[in-house]
Coordinates of N, CA and C in Angstrom, one line a residue:
I1 N 123.9 142.3 103.1 CA 122.1 142.1 103.7 C 122.3 141.8 104.9
S2 N 120.8 142.4 105.7 CA 120.6 142.3 106.8 C 119.9 141.0 107.3
N3 N 119.8 140.5 108.2 CA 119.4 139.5 108.7 C 118.3 139.5 108.9
S4 N 116.9 140.2 109.1 CA 116.2 140.3 108.6 C 115.1 140.2 107.3
A5 N 116.2 140.8 106.5 CA 116.2 140.6 104.6 C 116.6 139.1 104.2
R6 N 117.7 138.5 105.2 CA 118.1 137.3 104.3 C 116.8 136.2 104.9
N7 N 116.2 136.5 105.9 CA 115.4 135.2 106.8 C 113.6 135.4 105.9
E8 N 114.3 136.8 105.3 CA 112.7 137.1 104.3 C 113.0 136.3 103.1
I9 N 114.1 136.5 102.2 CA 114.7 135.6 101.3 C 114.7 134.1 101.4
S10 N 114.7 133.4 102.3 CA 114.5 132.3 103.1 C 113.0 131.5 102.8
L11 N 112.1 132.7 103.5 CA 110.8 132.6 103.1 C 110.6 132.4 102.1
A12 N 111.0 133.3 101.0 CA 109.9 133.0 99.8 C 110.7 132.2 98.7
Q13 N 111.9 131.4 99.3 CA 112.7 130.6 98.2 C 111.7 129.0 98.9
Q14 N 111.6 129.0 100.3 CA 110.7 128.3 100.7 C 109.5 127.8 100.2
K15 N 108.7 129.3 99.9 CA 107.4 129.2 99.7 C 107.4 129.1 97.9
L16 N 108.7 129.5 96.9 CA 108.7 129.0 95.8 C 108.8 127.7 95.9
A17 N 109.6 126.6 96.7 CA 110.0 125.2 96.5 C 108.5 124.7 96.9
A18 N 107.7 125.1 97.5 CA 106.8 124.7 98.2 C 105.5 124.8 96.7
V19 N 104.8 126.0 95.8 CA 104.7 126.1 95.0 C 104.6 125.0 93.8
A20 N 106.2 125.2 93.5 CA 106.5 124.0 92.6 C 106.1 122.9 92.9
A21 N 106.7 122.0 94.2 CA 106.3 121.0 94.4 C 104.6 120.3 94.1
A22 N 104.0 121.5 94.6 CA 102.4 121.4 95.1 C 101.5 120.9 93.5
E23 N 102.6 122.3 92.8 CA 102.2 121.7 90.9 C 103.0 120.6 90.2
S24 N 103.7 119.8 90.9 CA 104.4 118.6 90.2 C 103.8 117.6 91.0
K25 N 103.6 117.8 91.6 CA 102.0 116.1 92.1 C 100.7 116.8 91.7
S26 N 100.7 118.0 91.8 CA 99.2 118.0 90.9 C 99.0 117.7 89.2
K27 N 100.2 118.0 88.6 CA 100.5 117.5 87.4 C 100.8 115.8 87.2
S28 N 101.2 115.2 88.7 CA 101.5 114.0 88.4 C 100.8 113.0 88.4
A29 N 99.4 113.3 89.8 CA 97.8 113.1 90.1 C 97.3 113.3 88.5
T30 N 97.2 114.6 87.8 CA 96.8 114.7 86.9 C 97.0 113.5 85.6
A31 N 98.6 113.5 85.5 CA 99.0 112.5 84.2 C 98.5 110.8 84.9
T32 N 98.5 110.6 86.0 CA 97.7 109.2 86.6 C 96.7 109.1 86.4
A33 N 95.5 109.7 86.7 CA 94.6 109.9 87.0 C 93.6 109.2 85.1
T34 N 94.8 110.7 84.0 CA 94.4 110.3 82.8 C 94.9 108.6 82.5
A35 N 96.3 108.2 83.1 CA 96.5 106.9 82.3 C 95.5 105.6 83.3
I36 N 95.0 105.9 83.7 CA 93.9 105.4 84.9 C 92.7 104.8 84.0
A37 N 92.4 106.2 83.7 CA 91.2 106.1 82.6 C 91.0 105.8 81.9
N38 N 92.3 105.5 80.7 CA 92.9 104.8 79.6 C 93.0 103.4 79.3
V39 N 92.7 103.0 80.5 CA 93.3 101.3 81.0 C 92.0 100.7 80.7
E40 N 92.2 99.6 79.9 CA 91.0 98.3 79.9 C 90.4 98.4 80.9
K41 N 88.5 98.2 81.2 CA 88.7 97.5 82.5 C 88.5 96.0 82.4
P42 N 88.5 95.7 83.3 CA 88.6 94.1 82.9 C 86.8 93.3 83.0
S43 N 86.2 92.1 82.8 CA 85.2 92.2 82.8 C 84.8 91.4 83.8
S44 N 83.4 91.5 84.3 CA 82.9 91.0 85.5 C 83.2 89.1 85.8
R45 N 83.7 88.6 84.5 CA 83.9 87.4 85.0 C 85.5 87.1 84.9
T46 N 86.6 88.2 84.3 CA 87.5 87.8 85.4 C 87.5 88.8 86.5
L47 N 87.0 89.8 86.8 CA 86.8 90.1 87.9 C 86.3 89.2 89.0
R48 N 85.3 88.5 89.0 CA 84.8 86.9 89.6 C 86.3 86.1 89.6
I49 N 86.8 85.8 88.8 CA 88.0 84.9 88.9 C 89.0 85.6 89.3
H50 N 89.1 86.5 89.8 CA 90.4 86.9 90.5 C 89.7 87.4 92.0
A51 N 88.5 87.0 92.7 CA 88.4 87.0 93.5 C 88.2 86.1 93.8
L52 N 87.7 84.6 93.7 CA 88.3 83.5 93.5 C 89.4 83.0 94.1
I53 N 90.8 83.5 93.2 CA 91.8 83.3 93.1 C 92.5 84.4 94.4
M54 N 92.1 84.8 94.7 CA 92.5 85.9 95.8 C 92.2 84.8 97.0
G55 N 90.8 84.6 96.8 CA 89.8 83.9 97.9 C 90.4 82.9 98.7
I56 N 90.8 81.7 97.8 CA 91.2 80.5 97.9 C 92.2 80.1 99.1
P57 N 93.1 80.6 99.1 CA 94.3 80.1 100.3 C 94.2 81.5 101.8
F58 N 92.8 82.1 101.2 CA 92.2 83.1 103.0 C 91.7 81.3 103.2
I59 N 91.1 80.7 102.4 CA 90.1 79.5 103.0 C 91.0 78.5 104.3
G60 N 92.3 78.5 103.3 CA 93.1 77.7 104.1 C 93.5 78.2 105.1
F61 N 94.0 79.7 105.5 CA 94.4 80.5 106.3 C 93.4 80.5 107.5
G62 N 91.9 80.8 107.5 CA 90.7 81.1 108.0 C 90.6 79.3 109.2
I63 N 90.3 78.3 108.3 CA 90.4 77.1 108.6 C 91.8 77.1 109.9
M64 N 92.5 77.2 109.7 CA 94.1 76.5 110.3 C 94.0 77.9 111.4
D65 N 93.6 79.2 111.5 CA 93.8 80.1 112.5 C 93.1 79.6 113.5
N66 N 91.1 79.3 113.0 CA 90.0 78.8 113.5 C 90.1 77.8 114.2
A67 N 90.8 77.0 113.4 CA 91.1 75.6 114.8 C 92.0 75.6 115.7
I68 N 92.9 76.4 115.3 CA 94.4 76.5 116.3 C 93.7 77.2 117.4
L69 N 93.2 78.2 117.3 CA 92.6 79.1 118.3 C 91.7 78.7 119.2
I70 N 91.0 77.7 118.6 CA 89.8 77.4 119.7 C 91.0 75.6 120.2
W71 N 91.4 74.7 119.4 CA 92.1 74.1 120.2 C 93.1 74.3 121.3
A72 N 93.8 75.7 121.2 CA 94.8 75.9 122.0 C 94.1 77.0 123.0
G73 N 92.8 77.3 123.1 CA 92.4 77.7 123.9 C 91.4 76.8 124.9
D74 N 91.2 75.7 124.1 CA 90.4 74.9 124.8 C 91.6 74.1 125.8
Q75 N 92.7 73.6 125.3 CA 93.5 73.3 126.0 C 94.1 74.0 127.7
I76 N 94.0 74.6 126.8 CA 95.1 76.5 128.1 C 93.7 76.3 128.9
D77 N 92.3 76.5 128.6 CA 91.2 76.7 129.7 C 91.0 75.2 130.5
T78 N 91.3 73.8 129.9 CA 91.2 72.7 131.0 C 92.3 72.2 131.6
H79 N 93.4 72.4 131.3 CA 94.4 72.0 131.8 C 95.3 73.2 132.8
L80 N 95.2 74.5 131.7 CA 96.2 75.7 133.1 C 95.5 76.8 133.4
G81 N 93.4 77.0 132.6 CA 93.2 78.0 133.4 C 92.5 77.5 135.2
V82 N 93.0 76.4 136.0 CA 92.6 76.5 136.9 C 93.6 77.2 138.0
Y83 N 95.3 76.4 137.2 CA 95.8 76.3 138.2 C 96.8 78.3 138.5
L84 N 96.3 78.8 136.9 CA 96.5 80.0 136.4 C 96.1 81.3 137.1
G85 N 94.6 80.5 137.4 CA 93.8 81.2 137.9 C 93.1 82.4 136.7
I86 N 92.8 82.1 135.4 CA 92.3 83.0 134.5 C 90.8 82.2 133.9
S87 N 90.3 83.2 133.4 CA 89.1 82.6 132.5 C 89.3 82.3 131.7
T88 N 87.6 81.8 130.8 CA 88.0 81.0 130.3 C 88.1 81.6 128.7
L89 N 88.0 83.7 128.9 CA 87.9 84.3 127.6 C 89.5 84.8 127.8
C90 N 90.2 84.6 128.8 CA 91.5 84.8 128.9 C 92.2 83.7 127.8
A91 N 91.4 82.2 128.7 CA 92.1 81.7 128.0 C 92.4 81.2 126.4
A92 N 91.4 82.0 125.9 CA 91.0 82.0 124.1 C 91.5 83.1 123.8
A93 N 92.3 84.1 124.3 CA 92.8 85.3 124.0 C 94.1 84.3 123.9
I94 N 94.7 83.9 124.9 CA 96.3 83.0 124.6 C 96.4 82.1 123.7
G95 N 95.0 81.3 123.2 CA 94.9 80.8 122.4 C 94.7 81.6 120.9
N96 N 94.2 83.0 120.8 CA 94.3 83.7 120.0 C 95.9 84.1 119.8
I97 N 96.7 84.0 120.4 CA 98.0 84.6 120.2 C 98.5 83.8 119.6
I98 N 98.3 82.1 120.1 CA 98.7 80.9 119.5 C 98.7 80.8 118.1
S99 N 97.6 81.0 118.0 CA 97.0 81.1 116.7 C 97.5 82.5 115.4
D100 N 97.9 83.2 115.9 CA 98.2 84.6 115.3 C 99.9 84.1 114.8
V101 N 100.4 83.4 116.0 CA 102.0 83.4 115.6 C 101.9 81.9 115.0
A102 N 101.2 81.1 114.9 CA 100.9 80.1 113.8 C 100.7 80.6 112.4
G103 N 99.9 81.6 112.4 CA 99.4 81.9 111.2 C 100.2 83.1 110.7
A104 N 101.2 83.2 111.1 CA 102.9 84.0 111.0 C 103.3 83.2 109.9
G105 N 103.7 82.2 111.0 CA 104.8 81.0 110.1 C 104.7 80.2 108.9
L106 N 102.6 79.5 109.3 CA 102.0 79.0 108.2 C 101.4 80.1 107.0
G107 N 101.5 80.9 107.0 CA 100.8 82.0 105.9 C 101.5 82.0 104.6
A108 N 102.8 81.7 104.5 CA 103.5 82.1 103.5 C 103.7 80.2 102.7
Y109 N 103.3 79.3 103.8 CA 103.1 78.0 103.2 C 102.2 77.5 102.9
I110 N 100.9 78.0 103.2 CA 99.3 77.7 102.9 C 99.4 78.6 101.3
E111 N 99.8 79.7 101.5 CA 100.1 80.4 100.0 C 101.0 79.8 98.9
D112 N 102.0 78.9 98.9 CA 103.0 78.5 98.4 C 102.1 77.2 98.3
F113 N 101.5 76.4 99.0 CA 100.7 75.4 98.8 C 99.6 75.5 97.4
C114 N 98.7 77.0 97.9 CA 97.8 77.4 96.3 C 98.3 77.5 95.4
A115 N 99.4 77.9 95.5 CA 100.3 78.2 94.5 C 101.0 77.4 93.4
T116 N 101.4 76.0 93.9 CA 101.5 75.1 93.5 C 101.1 74.0 93.0
K117 N 100.2 73.7 94.4 CA 99.4 72.2 94.0 C 98.3 72.2 93.7
L118 N 97.4 73.6 93.9 CA 96.1 73.6 93.5 C 96.0 74.1 91.9
K119 N 97.0 74.9 91.4 CA 96.8 75.1 90.0 C 96.2 76.0 89.8
L120 N 95.7 76.5 90.7 CA 94.9 77.8 89.9 C 94.8 78.6 89.1
P121 N 94.1 79.2 88.3 CA 94.1 79.8 86.9 C 94.8 81.4 87.3
K122 N 95.2 81.4 86.0 CA 96.2 83.0 86.3 C 95.0 83.7 85.1
I123 N 95.3 84.6 85.6 CA 94.5 85.9 84.6 C 95.8 87.1 84.6
N124 N 95.3 87.6 83.0 CA 96.7 88.3 82.7 C 96.0 89.6 83.0
L125 N 96.3 90.7 84.0 CA 96.2 92.0 84.3 C 97.3 92.4 84.1
S126 N 97.5 93.7 83.5 CA 98.5 94.8 83.8 C 98.7 95.4 84.9
N127 N 99.7 96.2 85.4 CA 100.4 96.6 86.4 C 98.5 97.8 86.4
A128 N 98.9 98.0 86.0 CA 97.4 99.3 85.1 C 96.4 98.7 86.1
Q129 N 96.1 97.8 85.1 CA 94.8 97.2 85.5 C 94.5 96.6 87.3
R130 N 95.9 96.2 87.3 CA 96.1 95.7 88.9 C 95.7 97.2 89.8
S131 N 96.1 98.1 89.6 CA 95.9 99.1 90.2 C 94.1 99.9 90.4
L132 N 93.6 99.0 89.3 CA 91.9 100.3 89.2 C 91.3 99.3 90.5
R133 N 90.9 100.1 90.9 CA 89.4 100.4 91.6 C 89.0 99.1 92.0
S134 N 88.6 98.4 91.1 CA 87.6 97.3 90.9 C 88.4 96.2 90.6
V135 N 89.4 96.2 90.7 CA 90.2 95.3 91.0 C 90.6 94.8 91.8
R136 N 91.2 95.6 92.9 CA 91.5 95.6 93.9 C 90.4 95.4 95.0
M137 N 89.6 95.8 94.3 CA 88.2 95.5 95.7 C 87.4 94.0 95.3
A138 N 87.3 93.7 93.9 CA 87.3 92.4 93.6 C 88.4 91.1 94.5
G139 N 89.6 91.8 94.6 CA 90.4 91.0 95.8 C 90.1 91.0 97.2
Q140 N 90.0 91.9 97.2 CA 89.4 92.5 98.9 C 88.1 91.5 99.4
V141 N 87.0 91.9 98.4 CA 85.8 90.5 98.6 C 86.2 89.5 98.7
G142 N 87.0 88.8 97.7 CA 87.6 87.8 97.4 C 88.2 87.3 98.8
I143 N 89.0 87.9 99.6 CA 89.9 87.5 100.5 C 88.5 87.3 101.7
A144 N 88.1 88.5 101.7 CA 87.3 88.7 102.6 C 86.2 87.4 103.0
I145 N 85.6 86.5 101.9 CA 84.6 85.9 101.9 C 85.6 84.7 102.2
G146 N 86.8 84.1 101.4 CA 88.0 83.2 102.3 C 87.8 82.9 103.4
L147 N 88.1 83.6 103.9 CA 88.3 84.0 105.3 C 87.5 84.0 106.0
T148 N 86.6 84.4 106.1 CA 84.9 83.9 106.6 C 84.7 82.2 106.7
V149 N 84.5 82.1 105.0 CA 84.6 81.1 104.5 C 85.2 79.8 105.7
G150 N 86.5 79.9 105.6 CA 87.2 78.9 106.4 C 87.6 79.2 108.0
C151 N 87.0 80.9 108.6 CA 87.1 80.2 110.0 C 85.7 79.8 110.3
V152 N 84.4 79.5 109.5 CA 83.3 78.9 109.8 C 83.6 77.8 110.0
I153 N 84.3 77.1 108.6 CA 84.7 75.7 108.3 C 85.9 75.0 109.8
G154 N 86.9 76.2 110.2 CA 87.6 76.4 111.0 C 87.2 75.8 112.7
M155 N 85.9 76.5 112.2 CA 85.1 76.8 113.8 C 85.1 75.0 114.8
F156 N 84.7 74.2 114.0 CA 84.8 72.4 113.9 C 85.6 71.8 113.8
P157 N 87.2 72.6 114.8 CA 88.2 71.1 114.9 C 88.0 70.0 114.7

């Protein structure tokens, strides 16, 4: 067999493999969509509780994050700003770096505190229900609201 014939055979095999992979992916997506369509949708009350449970730890995170940011930025601006020749916004940015590093370290502690000390209610959602868009969206809205509330409270350290 010539090299050009071998190349054509190889290309044909690659095309067949690509078509087979696409068909397999399509069947998998259809099966997933069918499975999700058959999942019992949580009630509005369950979604609100889920949003609340997801958001409460982020209230603590927002308080901690903004309080450290403002305190550190103010201290840097007051004590080091003149010596370093930096602007107030630069001092705030450095305070933000400090706050982000603290958040990386304290985030798990805040989550553990909320899980063990606050005794938040547990909602029984199956893995299939947790993958529903409504459940994921409720969790994200809860996180956004919790973070916003925490950041506003943290503005007054």
